[in-house]
CSV table of C-alpha atoms in Angstrom, one decimal:
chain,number,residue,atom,x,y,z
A,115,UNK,CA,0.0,0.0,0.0
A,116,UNK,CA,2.7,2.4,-1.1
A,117,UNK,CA,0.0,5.0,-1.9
A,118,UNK,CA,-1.9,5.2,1.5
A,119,UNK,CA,1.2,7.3,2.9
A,120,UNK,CA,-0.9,8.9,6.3
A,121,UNK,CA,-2.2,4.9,6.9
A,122,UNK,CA,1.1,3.8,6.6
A,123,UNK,CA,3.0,6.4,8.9
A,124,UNK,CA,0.5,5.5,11.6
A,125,UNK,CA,1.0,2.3,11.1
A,126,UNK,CA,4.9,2.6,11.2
A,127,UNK,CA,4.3,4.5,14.9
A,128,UNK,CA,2.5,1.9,15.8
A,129,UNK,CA,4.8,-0.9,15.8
A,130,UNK,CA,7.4,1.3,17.7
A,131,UNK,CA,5.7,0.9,20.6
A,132,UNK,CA,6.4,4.1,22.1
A,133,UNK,CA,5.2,5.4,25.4
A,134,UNK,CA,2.4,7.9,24.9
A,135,UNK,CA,2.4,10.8,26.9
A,136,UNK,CA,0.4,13.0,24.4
A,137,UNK,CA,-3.1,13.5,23.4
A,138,UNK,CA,-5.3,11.6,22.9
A,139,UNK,CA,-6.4,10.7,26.5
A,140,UNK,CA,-7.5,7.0,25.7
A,141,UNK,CA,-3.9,5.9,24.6
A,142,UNK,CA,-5.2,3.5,21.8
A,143,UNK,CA,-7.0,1.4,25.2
A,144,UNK,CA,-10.9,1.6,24.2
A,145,UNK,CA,-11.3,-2.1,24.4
A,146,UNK,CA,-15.3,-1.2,23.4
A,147,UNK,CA,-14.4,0.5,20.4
A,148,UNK,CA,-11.0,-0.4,18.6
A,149,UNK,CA,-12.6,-3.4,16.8
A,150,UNK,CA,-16.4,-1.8,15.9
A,151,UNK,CA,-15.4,1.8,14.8
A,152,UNK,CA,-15.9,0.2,11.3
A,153,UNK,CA,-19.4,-0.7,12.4
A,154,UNK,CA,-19.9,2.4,14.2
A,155,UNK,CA,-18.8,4.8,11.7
A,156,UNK,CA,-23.2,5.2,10.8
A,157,UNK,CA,-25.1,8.7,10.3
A,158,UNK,CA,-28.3,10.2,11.0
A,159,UNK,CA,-30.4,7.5,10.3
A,160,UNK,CA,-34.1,6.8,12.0
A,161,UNK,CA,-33.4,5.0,15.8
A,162,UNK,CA,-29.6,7.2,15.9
A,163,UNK,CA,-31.0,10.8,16.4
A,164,UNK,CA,-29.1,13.7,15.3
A,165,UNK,CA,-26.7,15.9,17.3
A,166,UNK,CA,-27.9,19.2,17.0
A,167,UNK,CA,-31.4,18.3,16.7
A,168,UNK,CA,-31.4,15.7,19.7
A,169,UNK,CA,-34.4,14.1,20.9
A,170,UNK,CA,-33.5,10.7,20.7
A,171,UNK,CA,-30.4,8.4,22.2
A,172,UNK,CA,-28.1,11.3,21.5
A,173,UNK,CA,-30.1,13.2,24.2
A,174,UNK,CA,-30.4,11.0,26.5
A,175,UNK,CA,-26.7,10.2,26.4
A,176,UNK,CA,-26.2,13.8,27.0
A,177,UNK,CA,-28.3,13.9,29.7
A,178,UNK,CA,-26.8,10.8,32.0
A,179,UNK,CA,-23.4,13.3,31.1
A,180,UNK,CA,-25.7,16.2,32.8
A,181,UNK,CA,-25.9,13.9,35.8
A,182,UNK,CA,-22.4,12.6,35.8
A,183,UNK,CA,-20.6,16.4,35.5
A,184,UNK,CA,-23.2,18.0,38.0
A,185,UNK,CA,-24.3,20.9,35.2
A,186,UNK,CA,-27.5,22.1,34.3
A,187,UNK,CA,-26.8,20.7,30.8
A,188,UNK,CA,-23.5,19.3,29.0
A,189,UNK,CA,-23.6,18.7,25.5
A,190,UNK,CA,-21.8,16.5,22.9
A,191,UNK,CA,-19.3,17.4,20.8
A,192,UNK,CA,-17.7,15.8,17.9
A,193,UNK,CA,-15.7,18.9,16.6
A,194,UNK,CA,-13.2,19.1,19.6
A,195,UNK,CA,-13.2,21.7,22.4
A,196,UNK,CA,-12.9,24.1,19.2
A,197,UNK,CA,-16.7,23.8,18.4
A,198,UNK,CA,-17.3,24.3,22.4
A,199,UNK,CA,-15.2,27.7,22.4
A,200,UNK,CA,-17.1,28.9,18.9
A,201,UNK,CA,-20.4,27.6,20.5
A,202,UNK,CA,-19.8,29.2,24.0
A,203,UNK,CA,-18.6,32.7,22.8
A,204,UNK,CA,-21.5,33.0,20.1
A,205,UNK,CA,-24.0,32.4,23.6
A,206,UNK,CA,-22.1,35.1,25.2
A,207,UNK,CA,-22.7,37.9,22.3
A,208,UNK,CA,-26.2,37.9,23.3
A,209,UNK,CA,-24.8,39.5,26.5
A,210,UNK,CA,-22.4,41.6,25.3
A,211,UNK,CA,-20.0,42.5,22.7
A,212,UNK,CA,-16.6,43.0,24.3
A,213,UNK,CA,-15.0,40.1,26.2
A,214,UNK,CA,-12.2,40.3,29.1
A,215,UNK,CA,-9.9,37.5,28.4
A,216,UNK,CA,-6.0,37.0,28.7
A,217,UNK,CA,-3.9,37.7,25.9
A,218,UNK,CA,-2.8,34.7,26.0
A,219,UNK,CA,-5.8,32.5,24.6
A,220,UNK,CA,-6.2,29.6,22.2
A,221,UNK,CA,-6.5,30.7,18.6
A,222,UNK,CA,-10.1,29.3,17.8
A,223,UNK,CA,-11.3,32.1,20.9
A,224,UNK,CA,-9.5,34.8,18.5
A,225,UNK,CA,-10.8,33.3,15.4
A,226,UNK,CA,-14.2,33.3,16.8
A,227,UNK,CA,-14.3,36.4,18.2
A,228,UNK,CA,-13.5,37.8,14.7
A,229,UNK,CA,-16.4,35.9,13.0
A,230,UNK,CA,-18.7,36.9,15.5
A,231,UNK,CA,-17.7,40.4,15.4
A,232,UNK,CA,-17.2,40.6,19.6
A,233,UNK,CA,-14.2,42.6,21.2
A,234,UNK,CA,-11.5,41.3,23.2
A,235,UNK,CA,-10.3,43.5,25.8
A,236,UNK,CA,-6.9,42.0,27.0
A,237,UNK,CA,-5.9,41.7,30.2
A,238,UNK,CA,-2.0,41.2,30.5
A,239,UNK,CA,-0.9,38.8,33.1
A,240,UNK,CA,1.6,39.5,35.9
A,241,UNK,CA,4.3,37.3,36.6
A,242,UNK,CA,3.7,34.4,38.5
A,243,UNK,CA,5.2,33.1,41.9
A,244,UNK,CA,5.1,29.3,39.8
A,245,UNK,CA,7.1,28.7,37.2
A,246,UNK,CA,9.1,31.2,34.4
A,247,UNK,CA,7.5,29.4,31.4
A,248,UNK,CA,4.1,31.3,31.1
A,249,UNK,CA,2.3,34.2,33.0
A,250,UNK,CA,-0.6,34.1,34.4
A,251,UNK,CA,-4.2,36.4,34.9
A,252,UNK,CA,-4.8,37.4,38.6
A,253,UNK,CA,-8.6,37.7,40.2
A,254,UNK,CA,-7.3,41.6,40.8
A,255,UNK,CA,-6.5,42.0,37.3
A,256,UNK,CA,-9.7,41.1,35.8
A,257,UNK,CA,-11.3,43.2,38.1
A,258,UNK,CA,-9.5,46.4,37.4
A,259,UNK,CA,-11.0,45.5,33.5
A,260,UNK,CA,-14.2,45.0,34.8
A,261,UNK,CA,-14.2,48.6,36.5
A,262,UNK,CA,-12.5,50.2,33.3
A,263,UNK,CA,-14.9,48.4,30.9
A,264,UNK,CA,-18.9,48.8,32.8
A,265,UNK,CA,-19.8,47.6,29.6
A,266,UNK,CA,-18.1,44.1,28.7
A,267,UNK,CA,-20.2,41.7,30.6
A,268,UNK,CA,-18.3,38.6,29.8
A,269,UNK,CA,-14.9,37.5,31.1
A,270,UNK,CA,-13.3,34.7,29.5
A,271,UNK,CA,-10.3,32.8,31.1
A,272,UNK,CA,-7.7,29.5,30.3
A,273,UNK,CA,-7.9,27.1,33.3
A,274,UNK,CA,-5.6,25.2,33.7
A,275,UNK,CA,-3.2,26.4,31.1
A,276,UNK,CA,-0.9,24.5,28.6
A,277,UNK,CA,1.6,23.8,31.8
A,278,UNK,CA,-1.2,23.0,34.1
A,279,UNK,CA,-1.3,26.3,36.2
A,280,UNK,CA,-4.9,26.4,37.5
A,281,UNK,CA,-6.7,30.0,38.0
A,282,UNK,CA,-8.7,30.7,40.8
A,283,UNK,CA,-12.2,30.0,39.6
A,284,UNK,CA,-14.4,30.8,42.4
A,285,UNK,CA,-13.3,34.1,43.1
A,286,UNK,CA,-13.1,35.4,39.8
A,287,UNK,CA,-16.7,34.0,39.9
A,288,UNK,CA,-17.4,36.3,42.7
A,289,UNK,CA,-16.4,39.2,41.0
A,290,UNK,CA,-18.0,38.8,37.9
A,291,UNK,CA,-21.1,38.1,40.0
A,292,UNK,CA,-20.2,41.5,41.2
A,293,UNK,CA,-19.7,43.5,38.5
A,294,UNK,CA,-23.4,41.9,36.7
A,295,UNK,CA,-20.7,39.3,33.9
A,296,UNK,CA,-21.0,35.6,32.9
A,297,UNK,CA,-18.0,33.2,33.1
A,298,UNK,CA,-16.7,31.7,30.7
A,299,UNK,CA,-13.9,29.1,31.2
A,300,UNK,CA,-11.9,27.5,28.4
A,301,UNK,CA,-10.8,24.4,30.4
A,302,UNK,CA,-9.9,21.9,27.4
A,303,UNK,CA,-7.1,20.6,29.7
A,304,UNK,CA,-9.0,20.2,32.4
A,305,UNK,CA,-12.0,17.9,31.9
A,306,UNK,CA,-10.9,14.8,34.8
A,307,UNK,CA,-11.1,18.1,37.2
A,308,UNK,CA,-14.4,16.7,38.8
A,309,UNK,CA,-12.1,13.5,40.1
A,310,UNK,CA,-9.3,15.1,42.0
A,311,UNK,CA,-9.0,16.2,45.2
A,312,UNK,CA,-11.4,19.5,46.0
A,313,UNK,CA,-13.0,18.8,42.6
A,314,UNK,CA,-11.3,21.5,40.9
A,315,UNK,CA,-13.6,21.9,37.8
A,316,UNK,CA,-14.7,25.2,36.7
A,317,UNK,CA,-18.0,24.3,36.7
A,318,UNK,CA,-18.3,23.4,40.5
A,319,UNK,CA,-16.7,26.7,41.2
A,320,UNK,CA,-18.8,29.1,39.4
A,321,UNK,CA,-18.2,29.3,36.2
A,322,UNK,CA,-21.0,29.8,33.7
A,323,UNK,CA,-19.8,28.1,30.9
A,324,UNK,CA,-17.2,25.4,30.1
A,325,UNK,CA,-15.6,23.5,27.3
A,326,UNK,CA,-13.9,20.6,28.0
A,327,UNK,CA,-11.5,18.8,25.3
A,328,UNK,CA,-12.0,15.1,26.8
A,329,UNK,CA,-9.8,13.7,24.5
A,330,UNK,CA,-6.7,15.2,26.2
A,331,UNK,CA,-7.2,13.9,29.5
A,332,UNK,CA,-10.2,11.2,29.7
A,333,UNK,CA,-10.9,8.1,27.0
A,334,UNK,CA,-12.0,9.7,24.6
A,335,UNK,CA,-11.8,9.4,20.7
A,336,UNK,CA,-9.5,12.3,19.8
A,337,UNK,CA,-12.3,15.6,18.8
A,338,UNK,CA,-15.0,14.0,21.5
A,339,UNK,CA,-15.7,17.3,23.8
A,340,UNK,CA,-17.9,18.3,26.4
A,341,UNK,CA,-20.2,22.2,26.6
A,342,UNK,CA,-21.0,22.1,30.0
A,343,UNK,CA,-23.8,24.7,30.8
A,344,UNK,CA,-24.4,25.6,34.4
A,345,UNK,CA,-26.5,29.1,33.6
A,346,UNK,CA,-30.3,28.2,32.3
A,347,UNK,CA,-30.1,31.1,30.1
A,348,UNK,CA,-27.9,29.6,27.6
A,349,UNK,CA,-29.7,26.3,27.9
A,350,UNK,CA,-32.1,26.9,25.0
A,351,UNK,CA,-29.6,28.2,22.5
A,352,UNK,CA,-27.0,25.9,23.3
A,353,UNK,CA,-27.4,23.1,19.9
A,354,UNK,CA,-28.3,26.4,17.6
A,355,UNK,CA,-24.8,27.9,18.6
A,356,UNK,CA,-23.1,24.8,18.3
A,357,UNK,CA,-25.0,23.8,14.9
A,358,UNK,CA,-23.6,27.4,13.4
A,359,UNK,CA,-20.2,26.2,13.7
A,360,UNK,CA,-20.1,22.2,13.5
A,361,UNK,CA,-20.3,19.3,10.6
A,362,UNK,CA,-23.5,18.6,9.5
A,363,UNK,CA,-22.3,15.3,10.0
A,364,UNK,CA,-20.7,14.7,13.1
A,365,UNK,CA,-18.7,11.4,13.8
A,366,UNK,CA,-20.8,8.5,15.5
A,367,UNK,CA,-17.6,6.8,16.6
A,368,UNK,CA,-17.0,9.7,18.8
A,369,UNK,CA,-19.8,10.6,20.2
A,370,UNK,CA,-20.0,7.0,21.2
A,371,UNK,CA,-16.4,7.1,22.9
A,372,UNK,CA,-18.1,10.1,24.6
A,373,UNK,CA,-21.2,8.0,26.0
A,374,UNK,CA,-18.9,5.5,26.8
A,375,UNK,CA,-16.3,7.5,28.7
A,376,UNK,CA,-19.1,8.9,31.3
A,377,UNK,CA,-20.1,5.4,31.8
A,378,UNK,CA,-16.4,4.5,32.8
A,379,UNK,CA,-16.4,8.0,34.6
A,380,UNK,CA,-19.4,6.5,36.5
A,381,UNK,CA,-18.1,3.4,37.3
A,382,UNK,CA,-14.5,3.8,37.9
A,383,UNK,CA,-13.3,7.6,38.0
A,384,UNK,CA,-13.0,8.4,41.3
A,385,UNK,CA,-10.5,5.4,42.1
A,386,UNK,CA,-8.3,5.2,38.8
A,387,UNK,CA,-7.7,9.4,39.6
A,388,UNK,CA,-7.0,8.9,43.3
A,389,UNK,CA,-4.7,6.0,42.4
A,390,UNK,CA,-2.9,8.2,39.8
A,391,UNK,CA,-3.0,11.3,42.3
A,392,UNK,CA,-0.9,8.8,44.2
A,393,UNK,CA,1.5,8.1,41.6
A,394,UNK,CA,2.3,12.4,40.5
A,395,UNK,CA,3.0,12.2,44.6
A,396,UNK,CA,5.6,9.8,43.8
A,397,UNK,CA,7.0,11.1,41.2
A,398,UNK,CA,7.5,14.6,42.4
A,399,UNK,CA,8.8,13.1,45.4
């Protein structure tokens, strides 16, 4: 198969049995699905529902994941945390058209500012106490924004960040409570958050919104994501937003990997994240 050159090269990967320490989350262990994505590969047919029209299986999959994350509603997505940022900032124009976020924010927040015509207004971190590879945004900085800017009512943030640095959720909560703005968190590397210890996931702490890119850190076929909603005033909007952005024909396989990841999240979460809670002790140590 000398002309399949992408087949091959994963192929070739393959049988070097590296270690994987990247993304995707599952590391090729989906007993349930590495044999039937063939069979599983199927569309909107009568009996399978459709994802942004969901009234079917497909919602009540999302709705045991509503259960299972503690939200008001968390929806499926097949188009990566990227259709949960596009989705999540199209909800907040409806409240307003400037944003405080960091300047330091993943490129599908810019892009979809841009398309949606909102306006960023950048808050610049201050160096941090952790680490000298990134800076980070503090609860006073996004408050002095808030004051300059009475009219942005929507403060967007990265938690944690690419090197895991985690923002303090619940107080810039209370201060967009405060100053009247929503909450949007852009925690992609952060969906297992619910399992470790203080259950640091944004949506526990306050947060209005959150995407969560499942296939970094939880089984999950690589572009299965989570919209987590925890305000009811973006409920109803929600598959509309995400519909302006996504495929018209999202992936079966991973929305399946996505049913079948809140099942193992159910069943055996809480002790495979204390055990490995245990083992980042050990290795610091």
């Amino acid at each position: 198969m000398e002309k399949t050159p992408l087949y091959n090269a994963l192929l070739s990967y393959n049988a070097l049995g590296m270690s994987s320490f990247h993304t995707p989350g599952h590391k090729s262990r989906i007993k349930e699905l590495s044999s039937l994505l063939n069979d599983l590969d199927l569309t909107e047919i009568p009996g399978l529902d459709s994802l942004f029209e969901a009234s079917g299986v497909i919602h009540q999959a999302e709705m045991l994941a509503t259960k299972t994350f503690g939200t008001k509603r968390t929806f499926f997505s097949a188009g990566g945390c990227t259709l949960c940022i596009q989705a999540m900032l199209k909800l907040a124009s409806f409240v307003s058209k400037k944003i405080i976020c960091p300047r330091i924010i993943h490129k599908s927040a810019i892009n979809a500012m841009a398309l949606l015509g909102l306006e960023p207004v950048f808050v610049f971190p201050e160096d941090n106490n952790f680490c000298n590879l990134e800076k980070v945004v503090t609860v006073k900085d996004i408050e002095k924004k808030l004051q300059a800017n009475q009219d942005a009512k929507v403060v967007y943030v990265t938690s944690p960040n690419y090197y895991g640095i985690i923002l303090d959720i619940k107080k810039i909560s209370q201060v967009c409570k405060k100053y009247g703005a929503i909450l949007l968190v852009d925690n992609a590397h952060g969906a297992h958050l619910n399992y470790v210890s203080g259950n640091l996931h944004p949506i526990k702490n306050g947060a209005d919104i959150v995407a969560d890119s499942a296939h970094k850190t939880l089984p999950v076929l690589t572009g299965g994501a989570f919209l987590h909603i925890n305000n009811e005033n973006f409920i109803g909007q929600a598959k509309s937003a995400m519909s302006l952005f996504g495929s018209t024909s999202p992936s079966y396989p991973i929305m399946a990997s996505l049913d079948l990841c809140r099942s193992w999240l159910d069943t055996y979460a809480e002790k495979a994240f204390s055990q490995l809670e245990e083992k980042v002790k050990e290795i610091k140590n």
